[in-house]
Amino acid sequence: MRIQIGARQTMERLEEMLDGAMDGTFEEDHYNETELSRLESGILEIQPVKQSLKPLLEGVAETFGPGAGEKDMTLECVLPPEEVLCRYDRKWTGEALGNVVDNAIKYAPAGSRVRIRVREFEFYVCIQVEDQGPGIPEEERARIFGRFCRGGQVQQEEGVGIGLYLARQILERQDGYIRVSSREGEGSCFGLYLPQSKEA
């Protein structure tokens, strides 16, 4: 099942981001730094529970679809034919996935495509975000998840380089992880891995 993007928001956190972007009051870097500080200090707690991935994927796609449309890009979300359950905190995982999707839209060229899809493994469920951007040089891939790290090919774009670091922190606190594969000039594929939940 493939969904195309509408305007309705289904996640409280993502709705706040979009509203702020529309009225000019949302400061992404400041918000991410504040959230990161609170997360690292333990003020904010991540609480993963067994639930379906569908609302998360739909919410992220609906939120970031308008931004993709402004660049004449296609944001495609491929939903699995059957319900996929895993353990995750919906709000914080939405933050992590949103950071990855936002980067893909920001750095990929106009007219290209960003695709979100799901792969199931024995112990993990992987949310893949594929783009047709500039790709990441091999020497940079090991450090892009570090704090304040920005790739050499995207220095001209706005941002301070904490989005992927925040995504990594969120996933690791849910017993998950994030990986990337990339080819320069062909794009990148980020995989967000969450613990599988097959028990009744």
PDB file of C-alpha atoms in Angstrom:
ATOM      1  CA  MET A   1       0.000   0.000   0.000  1.00  0.00           C
ATOM      2  CA  ARG A   2       1.365   3.412  -0.953  1.00  0.00           C
ATOM      3  CA  ILE A   3       0.071   6.615   0.555  1.00  0.00           C
ATOM      4  CA  GLN A   4       0.304  10.062  -0.934  1.00  0.00           C
ATOM      5  CA  ILE A   5       0.544  12.991   1.366  1.00  0.00           C
ATOM      6  CA  GLY A   6      -2.361  15.042   2.728  1.00  0.00           C
ATOM      7  CA  ALA A   7      -2.527  17.972   5.169  1.00  0.00           C
ATOM      8  CA  ARG A   8      -3.937  16.368   8.361  1.00  0.00           C
ATOM      9  CA  GLN A   9      -1.488  15.826  11.197  1.00  0.00           C
ATOM     10  CA  THR A  10      -1.789  12.723  13.371  1.00  0.00           C
ATOM     11  CA  MET A  11       1.047  13.203  15.839  1.00  0.00           C
ATOM     12  CA  GLU A  12       1.138  15.954  18.442  1.00  0.00           C
ATOM     13  CA  ARG A  13       4.879  16.564  18.165  1.00  0.00           C
ATOM     14  CA  LEU A  14       4.916  16.666  14.388  1.00  0.00           C
ATOM     15  CA  GLU A  15       1.869  18.931  14.317  1.00  0.00           C
ATOM     16  CA  GLU A  16       3.748  21.397  16.509  1.00  0.00           C
ATOM     17  CA  MET A  17       6.702  21.363  14.111  1.00  0.00           C
ATOM     18  CA  LEU A  18       4.532  22.028  11.073  1.00  0.00           C
ATOM     19  CA  ASP A  19       2.482  24.772  12.738  1.00  0.00           C
ATOM     20  CA  GLY A  20       5.661  26.529  13.820  1.00  0.00           C
ATOM     21  CA  ALA A  21       7.144  26.275  10.359  1.00  0.00           C
ATOM     22  CA  MET A  22       3.997  27.760   8.827  1.00  0.00           C
ATOM     23  CA  ASP A  23       3.725  30.738  11.154  1.00  0.00           C
ATOM     24  CA  GLY A  24       7.461  31.416  11.290  1.00  0.00           C
ATOM     25  CA  THR A  25       7.855  30.771  15.025  1.00  0.00           C
ATOM     26  CA  PHE A  26       9.505  27.353  14.849  1.00  0.00           C
ATOM     27  CA  GLU A  27      13.282  27.382  15.245  1.00  0.00           C
ATOM     28  CA  GLU A  28      14.421  23.877  14.354  1.00  0.00           C
ATOM     29  CA  ASP A  29      17.983  24.062  15.598  1.00  0.00           C
ATOM     30  CA  HIS A  30      16.996  25.668  18.908  1.00  0.00           C
ATOM     31  CA  TYR A  31      14.222  23.134  19.419  1.00  0.00           C
ATOM     32  CA  ASN A  32      16.486  20.173  18.647  1.00  0.00           C
ATOM     33  CA  GLU A  33      19.218  21.434  20.970  1.00  0.00           C
ATOM     34  CA  THR A  34      16.710  21.954  23.792  1.00  0.00           C
ATOM     35  CA  GLU A  35      15.163  18.537  23.290  1.00  0.00           C
ATOM     36  CA  LEU A  36      18.591  16.918  23.090  1.00  0.00           C
ATOM     37  CA  SER A  37      19.703  18.549  26.324  1.00  0.00           C
ATOM     38  CA  ARG A  38      16.579  17.389  28.130  1.00  0.00           C
ATOM     39  CA  LEU A  39      16.917  13.889  26.695  1.00  0.00           C
ATOM     40  CA  GLU A  40      20.583  13.549  27.668  1.00  0.00           C
ATOM     41  CA  SER A  41      19.914  14.838  31.193  1.00  0.00           C
ATOM     42  CA  GLY A  42      17.113  12.341  31.733  1.00  0.00           C
ATOM     43  CA  ILE A  43      14.411  14.999  32.144  1.00  0.00           C
ATOM     44  CA  LEU A  44      12.516  13.494  29.230  1.00  0.00           C
ATOM     45  CA  GLU A  45      11.878   9.771  29.339  1.00  0.00           C
ATOM     46  CA  ILE A  46      11.435   7.467  26.368  1.00  0.00           C
ATOM     47  CA  GLN A  47       8.753   4.833  26.935  1.00  0.00           C
ATOM     48  CA  PRO A  48       8.610   2.200  24.173  1.00  0.00           C
ATOM     49  CA  VAL A  49       5.467   0.072  23.986  1.00  0.00           C
ATOM     50  CA  LYS A  50       4.238  -2.610  21.594  1.00  0.00           C
ATOM     51  CA  GLN A  51       2.267  -0.932  18.798  1.00  0.00           C
ATOM     52  CA  SER A  52       1.713  -0.742  15.057  1.00  0.00           C
ATOM     53  CA  LEU A  53       4.088   1.214  12.841  1.00  0.00           C
ATOM     54  CA  LYS A  54       1.334   2.462  10.529  1.00  0.00           C
ATOM     55  CA  PRO A  55       0.294   5.601  12.487  1.00  0.00           C
ATOM     56  CA  LEU A  56       3.930   6.635  12.855  1.00  0.00           C
ATOM     57  CA  LEU A  57       4.659   6.301   9.145  1.00  0.00           C
ATOM     58  CA  GLU A  58       1.469   8.045   8.093  1.00  0.00           C
ATOM     59  CA  GLY A  59       2.055  10.908  10.509  1.00  0.00           C
ATOM     60  CA  VAL A  60       5.611  11.545   9.352  1.00  0.00           C
ATOM     61  CA  ALA A  61       4.624  11.311   5.697  1.00  0.00           C
ATOM     62  CA  GLU A  62       1.715  13.734   6.113  1.00  0.00           C
ATOM     63  CA  THR A  63       3.869  16.194   8.023  1.00  0.00           C
ATOM     64  CA  PHE A  64       6.816  16.363   5.646  1.00  0.00           C
ATOM     65  CA  GLY A  65       4.909  15.906   2.405  1.00  0.00           C
ATOM     66  CA  PRO A  66       4.200  19.637   1.937  1.00  0.00           C
ATOM     67  CA  GLY A  67       7.896  20.485   2.256  1.00  0.00           C
ATOM     68  CA  ALA A  68       8.736  17.897  -0.386  1.00  0.00           C
ATOM     69  CA  GLY A  69       6.043  19.319  -2.637  1.00  0.00           C
ATOM     70  CA  GLU A  70       7.550  22.793  -2.377  1.00  0.00           C
ATOM     71  CA  LYS A  71      10.734  21.377  -3.945  1.00  0.00           C
ATOM     72  CA  ASP A  72       8.771  19.486  -6.596  1.00  0.00           C
ATOM     73  CA  MET A  73       9.859  16.275  -4.883  1.00  0.00           C
ATOM     74  CA  THR A  74       7.879  13.101  -4.256  1.00  0.00           C
ATOM     75  CA  LEU A  75       7.656  11.770  -0.713  1.00  0.00           C
ATOM     76  CA  GLU A  76       6.459   8.200  -0.985  1.00  0.00           C
ATOM     77  CA  CYS A  77       5.508   6.033   1.980  1.00  0.00           C
ATOM     78  CA  VAL A  78       5.183   2.334   1.188  1.00  0.00           C
ATOM     79  CA  LEU A  79       3.116   0.670   3.903  1.00  0.00           C
ATOM     80  CA  PRO A  80       3.502  -3.093   4.417  1.00  0.00           C
ATOM     81  CA  PRO A  81       0.454  -5.169   3.358  1.00  0.00           C
ATOM     82  CA  GLU A  82       0.077  -6.597   6.866  1.00  0.00           C
ATOM     83  CA  GLU A  83       0.265  -4.875  10.224  1.00  0.00           C
ATOM     84  CA  VAL A  84       3.787  -4.620  11.615  1.00  0.00           C
ATOM     85  CA  LEU A  85       4.223  -4.469  15.382  1.00  0.00           C
ATOM     86  CA  CYS A  86       7.330  -3.406  17.241  1.00  0.00           C
ATOM     87  CA  ARG A  87       8.298  -1.716  20.485  1.00  0.00           C
ATOM     88  CA  TYR A  88       8.817   2.032  20.280  1.00  0.00           C
ATOM     89  CA  ASP A  89       7.909   5.385  21.758  1.00  0.00           C
ATOM     90  CA  ARG A  90       5.681   6.999  19.158  1.00  0.00           C
ATOM     91  CA  LYS A  91       6.488  10.627  19.951  1.00  0.00           C
ATOM     92  CA  TRP A  92      10.262  10.241  20.154  1.00  0.00           C
ATOM     93  CA  THR A  93      10.552   7.806  17.269  1.00  0.00           C
ATOM     94  CA  GLY A  94       8.544  10.298  15.222  1.00  0.00           C
ATOM     95  CA  GLU A  95      11.196  12.859  16.144  1.00  0.00           C
ATOM     96  CA  ALA A  96      13.987  10.535  15.007  1.00  0.00           C
ATOM     97  CA  LEU A  97      12.327   9.502  11.758  1.00  0.00           C
ATOM     98  CA  GLY A  98      11.298  13.079  11.088  1.00  0.00           C
ATOM     99  CA  ASN A  99      14.902  14.255  11.383  1.00  0.00           C
ATOM    100  CA  VAL A 100      16.042  11.705   8.821  1.00  0.00           C
ATOM    101  CA  VAL A 101      13.205  12.482   6.392  1.00  0.00           C
ATOM    102  CA  ASP A 102      13.736  16.223   6.812  1.00  0.00           C
ATOM    103  CA  ASN A 103      17.435  15.829   5.945  1.00  0.00           C
ATOM    104  CA  ALA A 104      16.575  13.748   2.890  1.00  0.00           C
ATOM    105  CA  ILE A 105      14.223  16.435   1.593  1.00  0.00           C
ATOM    106  CA  LYS A 106      16.595  19.261   2.472  1.00  0.00           C
ATOM    107  CA  TYR A 107      19.667  17.833   0.731  1.00  0.00           C
ATOM    108  CA  ALA A 108      18.179  15.990  -2.255  1.00  0.00           C
ATOM    109  CA  PRO A 109      17.671  17.903  -5.511  1.00  0.00           C
ATOM    110  CA  ALA A 110      14.365  19.267  -6.759  1.00  0.00           C
ATOM    111  CA  GLY A 111      12.361  16.753  -8.743  1.00  0.00           C
ATOM    112  CA  SER A 112      13.795  13.732  -6.936  1.00  0.00           C
ATOM    113  CA  ARG A 113      12.105  11.166  -4.703  1.00  0.00           C
ATOM    114  CA  VAL A 114      12.314  10.225  -1.039  1.00  0.00           C
ATOM    115  CA  ARG A 115      10.875   6.839  -0.163  1.00  0.00           C
ATOM    116  CA  ILE A 116       9.943   5.458   3.253  1.00  0.00           C
ATOM    117  CA  ARG A 117       9.432   1.717   3.530  1.00  0.00           C
ATOM    118  CA  VAL A 118       9.609  -1.113   6.070  1.00  0.00           C
ATOM    119  CA  ARG A 119      11.639  -4.311   6.166  1.00  0.00           C
ATOM    120  CA  GLU A 120      11.179  -7.044   8.762  1.00  0.00           C
ATOM    121  CA  PHE A 121      13.999  -9.139  10.182  1.00  0.00           C
ATOM    122  CA  GLU A 122      14.053 -11.832  12.848  1.00  0.00           C
ATOM    123  CA  PHE A 123      14.754  -9.513  15.762  1.00  0.00           C
ATOM    124  CA  TYR A 124      14.235  -6.032  14.319  1.00  0.00           C
ATOM    125  CA  VAL A 125      11.935  -3.987  12.138  1.00  0.00           C
ATOM    126  CA  CYS A 126      13.772  -1.540   9.891  1.00  0.00           C
ATOM    127  CA  ILE A 127      12.282   1.730   8.629  1.00  0.00           C
ATOM    128  CA  GLN A 128      14.247   2.701   5.541  1.00  0.00           C
ATOM    129  CA  VAL A 129      14.484   6.242   4.208  1.00  0.00           C
ATOM    130  CA  GLU A 130      15.929   6.327   0.705  1.00  0.00           C
ATOM    131  CA  ASP A 131      16.845   9.519  -1.120  1.00  0.00           C
ATOM    132  CA  GLN A 132      18.389  10.540  -4.429  1.00  0.00           C
ATOM    133  CA  GLY A 133      20.675  13.159  -2.948  1.00  0.00           C
ATOM    134  CA  PRO A 134      24.414  13.742  -3.306  1.00  0.00           C
ATOM    135  CA  GLY A 135      25.370  10.730  -1.223  1.00  0.00           C
ATOM    136  CA  ILE A 136      27.840  10.623   1.653  1.00  0.00           C
ATOM    137  CA  PRO A 137      31.584  10.155   1.110  1.00  0.00           C
ATOM    138  CA  GLU A 138      32.896   6.954   2.671  1.00  0.00           C
ATOM    139  CA  GLU A 139      35.230   8.838   5.017  1.00  0.00           C
ATOM    140  CA  GLU A 140      32.282  10.766   6.495  1.00  0.00           C
ATOM    141  CA  ARG A 141      29.858   7.885   7.096  1.00  0.00           C
ATOM    142  CA  ALA A 142      31.398   6.767  10.378  1.00  0.00           C
ATOM    143  CA  ARG A 143      30.996  10.205  11.961  1.00  0.00           C
ATOM    144  CA  ILE A 144      27.716  11.621  10.619  1.00  0.00           C
ATOM    145  CA  PHE A 145      25.857  10.429  13.719  1.00  0.00           C
ATOM    146  CA  GLY A 146      28.148  12.456  15.959  1.00  0.00           C
ATOM    147  CA  ARG A 147      27.038  15.649  17.644  1.00  0.00           C
ATOM    148  CA  PHE A 148      27.420  18.813  15.522  1.00  0.00           C
ATOM    149  CA  CYS A 149      28.688  16.816  12.546  1.00  0.00           C
ATOM    150  CA  ARG A 150      27.778  18.073   9.070  1.00  0.00           C
ATOM    151  CA  GLY A 151      28.914  16.588   5.795  1.00  0.00           C
ATOM    152  CA  GLY A 152      31.187  18.567   3.534  1.00  0.00           C
ATOM    153  CA  GLN A 153      28.669  18.504   0.680  1.00  0.00           C
ATOM    154  CA  VAL A 154      25.872  20.153   2.709  1.00  0.00           C
ATOM    155  CA  GLN A 155      27.691  22.998   4.420  1.00  0.00           C
ATOM    156  CA  GLN A 156      25.720  25.536   2.415  1.00  0.00           C
ATOM    157  CA  GLU A 157      22.414  24.352   3.944  1.00  0.00           C
ATOM    158  CA  GLU A 158      21.033  25.643   7.235  1.00  0.00           C
ATOM    159  CA  GLY A 159      21.487  23.513  10.344  1.00  0.00           C
ATOM    160  CA  VAL A 160      23.957  22.747  13.107  1.00  0.00           C
ATOM    161  CA  GLY A 161      24.274  18.986  12.675  1.00  0.00           C
ATOM    162  CA  ILE A 162      22.474  17.431  15.619  1.00  0.00           C
ATOM    163  CA  GLY A 163      19.479  15.820  13.897  1.00  0.00           C
ATOM    164  CA  LEU A 164      21.147  12.466  13.192  1.00  0.00           C
ATOM    165  CA  TYR A 165      22.837  12.459  16.592  1.00  0.00           C
ATOM    166  CA  LEU A 166      19.450  12.962  18.234  1.00  0.00           C
ATOM    167  CA  ALA A 167      17.967  10.176  16.092  1.00  0.00           C
ATOM    168  CA  ARG A 168      20.748   7.826  17.197  1.00  0.00           C
ATOM    169  CA  GLN A 169      20.207   8.663  20.861  1.00  0.00           C
ATOM    170  CA  ILE A 170      16.462   8.047  20.590  1.00  0.00           C
ATOM    171  CA  LEU A 171      16.849   4.682  18.883  1.00  0.00           C
ATOM    172  CA  GLU A 172      19.591   3.422  21.192  1.00  0.00           C
ATOM    173  CA  ARG A 173      17.423   4.212  24.226  1.00  0.00           C
ATOM    174  CA  GLN A 174      14.820   1.869  22.776  1.00  0.00           C
ATOM    175  CA  ASP A 175      17.326  -0.964  22.189  1.00  0.00           C
ATOM    176  CA  GLY A 176      17.459  -0.019  18.511  1.00  0.00           C
ATOM    177  CA  TYR A 177      20.058   1.541  16.245  1.00  0.00           C
ATOM    178  CA  ILE A 178      20.527   3.498  13.008  1.00  0.00           C
ATOM    179  CA  ARG A 179      22.696   2.696   9.974  1.00  0.00           C
ATOM    180  CA  VAL A 180      23.397   4.269   6.599  1.00  0.00           C
ATOM    181  CA  SER A 181      24.483   3.000   3.195  1.00  0.00           C
ATOM    182  CA  SER A 182      25.367   5.458   0.470  1.00  0.00           C
ATOM    183  CA  ARG A 183      27.019   6.026  -2.886  1.00  0.00           C
ATOM    184  CA  GLU A 184      28.297   9.420  -3.874  1.00  0.00           C
ATOM    185  CA  GLY A 185      26.166  10.936  -6.587  1.00  0.00           C
ATOM    186  CA  GLU A 186      23.447   8.280  -6.203  1.00  0.00           C
ATOM    187  CA  GLY A 187      21.847   8.946  -2.821  1.00  0.00           C
ATOM    188  CA  SER A 188      21.655   7.391   0.628  1.00  0.00           C
ATOM    189  CA  CYS A 189      19.541   4.886   2.533  1.00  0.00           C
ATOM    190  CA  PHE A 190      19.122   5.306   6.277  1.00  0.00           C
ATOM    191  CA  GLY A 191      17.827   2.363   8.294  1.00  0.00           C
ATOM    192  CA  LEU A 192      16.140   2.940  11.659  1.00  0.00           C
ATOM    193  CA  TYR A 193      16.010  -0.393  13.531  1.00  0.00           C
ATOM    194  CA  LEU A 194      13.444  -1.071  16.259  1.00  0.00           C
ATOM    195  CA  PRO A 195      12.997  -4.258  18.313  1.00  0.00           C
ATOM    196  CA  GLN A 196      10.613  -6.774  16.751  1.00  0.00           C
ATOM    197  CA  SER A 197       7.453  -7.613  18.691  1.00  0.00           C
ATOM    198  CA  LYS A 198       5.835 -10.849  17.566  1.00  0.00           C
ATOM    199  CA  GLU A 199       4.495 -12.139  20.836  1.00  0.00           C
ATOM    200  CA  ALA A 200       0.742 -12.176  21.332  1.00  0.00           C
TER     201      ALA A 200
END
